[in-house]
Structures are given as C-alpha cells and as structure tokens.
Tab-separated table of C-alpha atoms in Angstrom:
chain	number	residue	atom	x	y	z
A	1	MET	CA	2.610	13.818	-7.486
A	2	LYS	CA	3.403	10.457	-8.764
A	3	ASN	CA	1.586	7.184	-8.294
A	4	LEU	CA	3.069	3.851	-7.920
A	5	TYR	CA	1.172	0.568	-8.124
A	6	VAL	CA	2.561	-2.290	-6.136
A	7	GLY	CA	0.922	-5.752	-6.680
A	8	ASN	CA	1.286	-9.267	-5.202
A	9	LEU	CA	1.533	-8.032	-1.633
A	10	PRO	CA	0.483	-10.302	1.204
A	11	HIS	CA	-3.141	-9.677	2.393
A	12	SER	CA	-1.718	-8.925	5.878
A	13	THR	CA	0.327	-5.870	4.575
A	14	THR	CA	-0.730	-2.535	6.070
A	15	GLU	CA	-0.440	0.991	4.994
A	16	THR	CA	1.934	1.653	7.763
A	17	GLU	CA	4.234	-1.191	6.552
A	18	LEU	CA	4.038	-0.107	2.939
A	19	ARG	CA	4.778	3.549	3.806
A	20	SER	CA	7.842	2.571	5.909
A	21	MET	CA	9.146	0.441	2.899
A	22	PHE	CA	9.134	3.409	0.577
A	23	GLU	CA	9.996	6.169	2.763
A	24	ALA	CA	13.557	5.055	2.731
A	25	HIS	CA	13.614	6.209	-0.838
A	26	GLY	CA	11.762	9.580	-0.542
A	27	ALA	CA	8.743	11.396	0.952
A	28	VAL	CA	5.453	9.498	0.807
A	29	GLU	CA	2.375	11.585	0.702
A	30	LYS	CA	-0.307	8.982	0.648
A	31	VAL	CA	-0.741	5.269	0.834
A	32	THR	CA	-3.845	3.412	-0.242
A	33	ILE	CA	-4.508	-0.288	-0.145
A	34	VAL	CA	-7.441	-1.079	-2.336
A	35	THR	CA	-9.704	-3.689	-0.687
A	36	ASP	CA	-12.367	-6.083	-1.937
A	37	ARG	CA	-15.786	-4.708	-0.817
A	38	ASP	CA	-17.150	-8.224	0.032
A	39	THR	CA	-14.194	-9.833	1.815
A	40	GLY	CA	-12.398	-6.639	3.029
A	41	ARG	CA	-9.100	-8.271	2.004
A	42	SER	CA	-6.512	-6.280	-0.116
A	43	ARG	CA	-6.807	-6.846	-3.765
C-alpha cells in the first residue's frame, strides 16, 4: 500500500471526487480527507 498526500484542495472537494480523479491512474483502496475538528472543513 502506498500513501499519497494531496494539498491545496478546495474545501468543497469530496472523497468521491478525489477517488475518481486518481482511479484513472490505478486502483484506489482508500480515500481520506482530514478535517478540522472545530470547523469540520478540510485541512
């Protein structure tokens, strides 16, 4: 398994959108968008 950090995404980006962007290049096992615990917005 390999991990890939992607930064500077719009706060509106969803895990589904992110998955679809990278599935064109190979299998994606898991997508996680880290969120701020106070605001709930992506970090």
